[in-house]
């Protein structure tokens, strides 16, 4: 009798959401992975926050087809890219590296570690690509290609197709920059690191560049790559529960209060106060200092408002969170009396943040 058991599952979490469950990603198996799954009689089953890989088993609950050491690759696609990128901190902590619009993400397991490791890819590439870089203080450098386990991989061949040994010496070109054609055609799909050192090939690396080779995934509009390495096993199939955990962004909140009602701003009698009382652990109470808009603030509202503006900025960064932060009050002093103009100021929209600041425009 044929039976099935879960080989592994991948579940995506994000602390922006109240329930921590993230439905923003789709995982598309690469063609090589589809072939492997078909040959192994594995079933790929997607769900809202990830997917399961289900294995056909025999009466002993072991895989019907022996599990050999395998690598599975999935393209990661964002369902709502603008929203996800706005709420998510994608910077790499160690080594420190910022996620930019031309970068990709790479997620992989370390053995059967349940928390998938995150890093930033500089590129997804096919068999050939031109690697160009700038190191102004150097006239010649040493370049090599490596993986986590191997060093000095071959990326250059002579006119007869014979390999040229690594490492490779590169001199500046006429444009005062460095460039080299990287040939990965003889190497399998996977993660590679380009390492650049000084001409003497000594000391620390001057530059590292992380690429994933896959002509198929390069041609697709992917956000990144998920790589699951499966060890060989003849044991009873037990589900390994992998998780991907994303972290919310946090920014300084800035309120531009545009005075259209003629309130006298000479004495700065407008106030923004945080009177949140719900006690939610995500949000800390903060203070907002009010001041005239400084001369170096070039926000377009300063040109088009045609009215006095007072700027209020939070003293700490406030996280983006699915639940709205309430209790932010805008008030004015009318003599000895404080008059509340708005009890719950709107939260900023993550998609409209600028750097480490999020702006909201309030008209009174």
XYZ file of C-alpha atoms in Angstrom:
364
model
C 0.000 0.000 0.000
C 1.358 3.407 -0.998
C 1.606 6.032 1.729
C 3.014 9.548 1.947
C 4.888 11.488 4.623
C 6.234 15.034 4.717
C 9.940 15.166 3.940
C 10.203 18.842 4.854
C 8.198 22.055 5.016
C 9.131 25.707 4.597
C 7.138 28.337 6.465
C 7.627 32.127 6.166
C 7.341 34.349 9.239
C 7.409 38.147 9.542
C 7.112 40.159 12.749
C 5.307 42.981 10.896
C 2.162 40.861 11.021
C 0.191 40.391 14.232
C 0.068 36.609 13.765
C 3.698 36.572 12.470
C 2.594 34.649 9.361
C 3.800 36.034 6.028
C 1.865 35.332 2.816
C 3.983 37.600 0.612
C 6.260 35.016 -1.057
C 5.847 32.306 -3.691
C 8.447 29.587 -4.286
C 8.904 28.310 -7.865
C 10.982 25.107 -8.240
C 13.787 25.350 -10.795
C 13.553 22.904 -13.685
C 16.370 20.737 -12.297
C 14.470 20.516 -9.010
C 11.238 19.593 -10.790
C 13.035 16.731 -12.533
C 14.567 15.543 -9.265
C 11.212 15.661 -7.486
C 9.547 13.734 -10.290
C 12.263 11.075 -10.312
C 12.104 10.719 -6.521
C 8.289 10.689 -6.606
C 8.134 13.682 -4.291
C 5.090 15.971 -4.303
C 5.474 19.751 -4.060
C 2.471 21.329 -2.309
C 2.283 25.110 -1.863
C 0.261 26.820 0.862
C -0.280 30.463 1.847
C 2.919 30.906 3.878
C 5.233 28.395 2.224
C 5.204 24.831 0.929
C 5.503 21.154 1.808
C 7.575 18.503 0.068
C 5.876 15.138 0.444
C 7.655 11.815 -0.004
C 6.170 8.500 -1.126
C 6.941 5.841 1.510
C 6.731 2.089 1.904
C 5.189 0.059 4.721
C 8.223 0.791 6.931
C 7.659 4.561 6.496
C 10.946 4.850 4.627
C 11.269 6.556 1.261
C 10.121 4.231 -1.501
C 12.989 5.506 -3.620
C 16.253 5.848 -1.677
C 17.093 9.465 -0.800
C 20.505 10.439 -2.071
C 22.342 13.651 -1.306
C 20.395 16.284 -3.237
C 20.167 20.030 -3.858
C 16.842 21.728 -4.531
C 16.606 25.286 -5.871
C 13.538 27.532 -5.856
C 13.068 30.990 -7.323
C 11.460 33.354 -4.803
C 8.764 35.671 -6.173
C 7.120 38.569 -4.312
C 3.337 38.807 -4.591
C 3.271 42.520 -3.633
C 6.814 43.748 -4.071
C 6.300 47.410 -3.110
C 4.614 46.553 0.172
C 7.036 43.795 1.187
C 10.159 45.825 0.411
C 8.725 48.805 2.312
C 8.039 46.929 5.552
C 11.026 44.568 5.596
C 14.569 45.094 6.829
C 16.616 43.141 4.287
C 20.077 44.331 5.283
C 22.611 41.649 6.140
C 23.883 41.897 9.696
C 27.083 39.827 9.508
C 28.978 40.694 7.425
C 27.262 44.070 7.308
C 25.788 44.713 3.885
C 22.835 46.794 2.700
C 20.154 45.386 0.437
C 19.819 47.571 -2.678
C 17.428 47.492 -5.619
C 19.908 45.574 -7.795
C 20.506 42.842 -5.199
C 18.832 39.487 -4.565
C 18.404 37.374 -1.449
C 19.765 33.881 -0.841
C 18.323 31.493 1.732
C 19.748 28.093 2.588
C 19.859 25.468 5.289
C 22.974 24.558 7.233
C 22.592 20.790 7.457
C 19.088 20.405 8.815
C 19.121 23.649 10.803
C 15.489 24.727 11.029
C 16.225 28.459 10.643
C 17.231 29.099 7.050
C 20.320 31.279 6.728
C 19.874 34.639 4.988
C 22.438 36.510 2.892
C 22.503 39.046 0.055
C 23.392 38.069 -3.502
C 25.136 40.581 -5.738
C 23.811 38.867 -8.855
C 22.149 35.820 -10.389
C 24.095 34.928 -13.515
C 24.335 32.468 -16.368
C 27.445 30.811 -17.812
C 29.234 34.073 -18.634
C 29.232 37.544 -17.158
C 31.470 40.586 -17.150
C 32.653 41.465 -13.675
C 33.586 45.149 -13.461
C 34.700 46.905 -10.304
C 36.574 49.948 -9.064
C 39.461 50.022 -6.567
C 41.076 53.469 -7.034
C 44.090 52.854 -4.784
C 45.272 49.751 -6.670
C 46.857 49.289 -10.111
C 46.786 45.486 -10.063
C 44.782 42.954 -8.074
C 44.445 39.182 -7.624
C 41.088 37.518 -8.299
C 39.852 34.023 -7.535
C 36.528 32.208 -7.502
C 35.564 29.985 -4.578
C 32.731 28.255 -2.811
C 32.251 27.613 0.895
C 34.223 24.377 0.505
C 36.533 24.927 -2.503
C 39.070 27.548 -3.501
C 40.745 28.532 -6.788
C 38.058 27.365 -9.209
C 38.718 27.704 -12.937
C 36.949 30.594 -14.679
C 39.205 31.138 -17.724
C 40.237 28.983 -20.707
C 42.695 29.477 -23.572
C 41.826 29.419 -27.279
C 42.066 25.617 -27.305
C 39.696 25.275 -24.364
C 42.437 24.327 -21.922
C 41.936 25.692 -18.373
C 44.017 28.601 -17.150
C 44.919 28.192 -13.493
C 43.677 30.435 -10.699
C 44.303 32.920 -9.098
C 44.124 35.569 -11.814
C 46.129 38.788 -11.999
C 44.184 41.778 -13.333
C 45.480 45.247 -14.202
C 43.491 48.446 -14.569
C 42.043 49.118 -17.990
C 42.017 52.344 -19.972
C 39.028 53.567 -17.947
C 40.993 53.225 -14.696
C 38.724 50.402 -13.537
C 39.046 46.628 -13.387
C 37.143 44.108 -15.438
C 37.174 40.386 -16.173
C 34.994 37.930 -18.064
C 33.919 35.232 -15.612
C 33.334 31.865 -17.293
C 31.177 29.547 -15.179
C 30.198 27.249 -18.046
C 32.062 24.224 -16.654
C 30.704 24.668 -13.140
C 27.377 23.401 -11.758
C 24.577 25.712 -10.685
C 25.092 27.053 -7.192
C 26.551 29.769 -5.001
C 29.983 31.236 -5.805
C 32.108 33.976 -4.252
C 34.474 36.196 -6.210
C 37.357 37.237 -3.979
C 39.686 40.138 -4.791
C 42.975 40.781 -2.970
C 45.961 43.026 -3.621
C 48.578 42.295 -6.305
C 50.663 40.327 -3.815
C 47.634 38.158 -2.956
C 48.110 38.945 0.719
C 46.175 40.468 3.592
C 42.430 40.914 3.812
C 40.080 40.766 0.856
C 39.577 44.117 -0.850
C 36.263 43.037 -2.324
C 33.908 40.062 -2.252
C 31.084 39.535 -4.726
C 28.523 36.797 -4.202
C 26.774 35.299 -7.248
C 24.415 32.417 -7.887
C 24.828 30.591 -11.182
C 21.564 29.567 -12.848
C 20.756 30.546 -16.422
C 17.141 29.553 -15.800
C 16.645 31.678 -12.670
C 18.624 34.560 -14.186
C 15.990 34.849 -16.910
C 13.135 35.111 -14.414
C 11.930 38.076 -12.390
C 12.918 36.581 -9.040
C 13.406 38.298 -5.703
C 15.948 35.676 -4.720
C 16.778 31.992 -4.377
C 15.988 29.305 -1.832
C 18.492 26.439 -1.716
C 17.646 23.333 0.295
C 20.384 20.725 0.682
C 19.070 17.249 1.524
C 21.455 14.668 3.014
C 21.354 11.027 1.952
C 19.111 8.935 4.183
C 17.658 5.446 4.485
C 15.888 6.204 7.759
C 12.171 6.633 8.452
C 10.940 9.823 6.780
C 10.440 12.519 9.416
C 9.365 16.069 8.586
C 12.019 18.756 8.923
C 10.307 22.084 9.583
C 12.300 24.922 8.027
C 11.395 28.540 8.735
C 12.280 31.865 7.139
C 12.027 34.836 9.502
C 11.838 38.413 8.211
C 12.105 41.497 10.419
C 10.090 44.715 10.133
C 11.685 48.062 9.352
C 11.656 50.955 11.802
C 11.968 54.644 10.969
C 11.732 58.092 12.479
C 8.213 59.449 12.064
C 7.912 63.050 10.868
C 4.678 65.030 10.950
C 4.471 68.128 8.770
C 1.629 70.157 10.315
C 0.430 72.684 7.745
C -1.343 75.639 9.322
C -4.218 76.589 7.033
C -6.418 78.033 9.776
C -4.263 80.981 10.777
C -3.178 79.677 14.199
C -0.467 81.912 15.631
C 2.721 79.861 15.462
C 4.943 82.523 17.009
C 4.997 80.716 20.353
C 4.996 77.199 18.855
C 1.631 76.462 20.487
C 1.163 73.225 18.518
C 2.075 69.917 20.154
C 2.255 66.256 19.150
C 2.027 63.936 22.141
C 2.102 60.158 22.387
C -0.729 59.154 24.722
C -0.867 55.514 23.702
C -2.379 53.393 26.450
C -2.924 50.011 24.802
C 0.408 48.765 26.175
C 1.304 46.913 22.963
C 4.911 45.658 23.308
C 5.796 46.554 19.707
C 5.263 50.276 20.227
C 7.107 52.354 22.811
C 5.796 55.761 23.789
C 7.929 58.477 22.266
C 8.199 62.252 22.230
C 7.932 64.626 19.270
C 9.914 67.862 19.247
C 8.248 70.664 17.263
C 10.230 73.262 15.320
C 10.024 75.338 12.141
C 11.060 73.454 9.038
C 14.864 73.844 8.731
C 16.382 75.425 5.627
C 18.006 72.149 4.544
C 14.668 70.283 4.479
C 13.791 70.032 0.798
C 10.504 68.168 1.073
C 8.184 69.353 -1.760
C 5.464 70.280 0.753
C 7.582 73.276 1.769
C 7.170 74.753 -1.712
C 3.543 73.964 -2.427
C 1.837 74.328 0.947
C 1.622 78.142 0.799
C 1.063 78.128 4.577
C 3.227 78.036 7.725
C 4.491 74.568 8.702
C 5.640 73.110 11.997
C 7.692 69.921 11.829
C 7.452 67.223 14.524
C 9.932 64.328 14.571
C 9.951 61.307 16.882
C 12.926 61.011 19.210
C 13.288 57.285 18.439
C 12.670 55.014 15.469
C 9.182 53.526 15.461
C 8.633 50.078 13.914
C 6.187 49.342 11.141
C 3.508 47.000 12.424
C 0.250 45.686 11.013
C -1.674 47.028 14.007
C -2.038 50.813 13.896
C -0.325 52.896 16.571
C -3.063 54.903 18.281
C -2.967 57.706 20.833
C -0.846 60.204 18.898
C -2.527 63.539 19.589
C -2.150 66.911 17.907
C -3.145 69.798 20.155
C -2.735 73.548 20.501
C -2.547 75.855 23.481
C -5.329 78.424 23.637
C -4.160 80.545 26.535
C -4.064 78.208 29.521
C -6.312 75.694 27.777
C -5.059 72.831 25.648
C -7.351 72.048 22.717
C -7.047 68.665 21.018
C -7.150 68.999 17.227
C -6.803 65.298 16.449
C -6.888 62.358 18.887
C -5.371 59.742 16.579
C -2.899 61.033 14.029
C -2.508 58.784 10.990
C 0.425 56.386 10.850
C 2.847 56.819 7.948
C 2.532 54.552 4.926
C 5.601 52.294 4.643
C 5.613 52.618 0.841
C 6.228 56.379 1.193
C 9.232 56.271 3.502
C 12.428 58.054 2.491
C 15.547 56.453 3.880
C 15.235 56.228 7.644
C 12.326 58.673 7.791
C 8.587 58.320 7.243
C 6.493 61.407 6.577
C 2.887 62.329 7.246
C 1.183 65.577 6.229
C -1.456 66.971 8.596
C -3.561 70.020 7.715
C -5.128 72.168 10.468
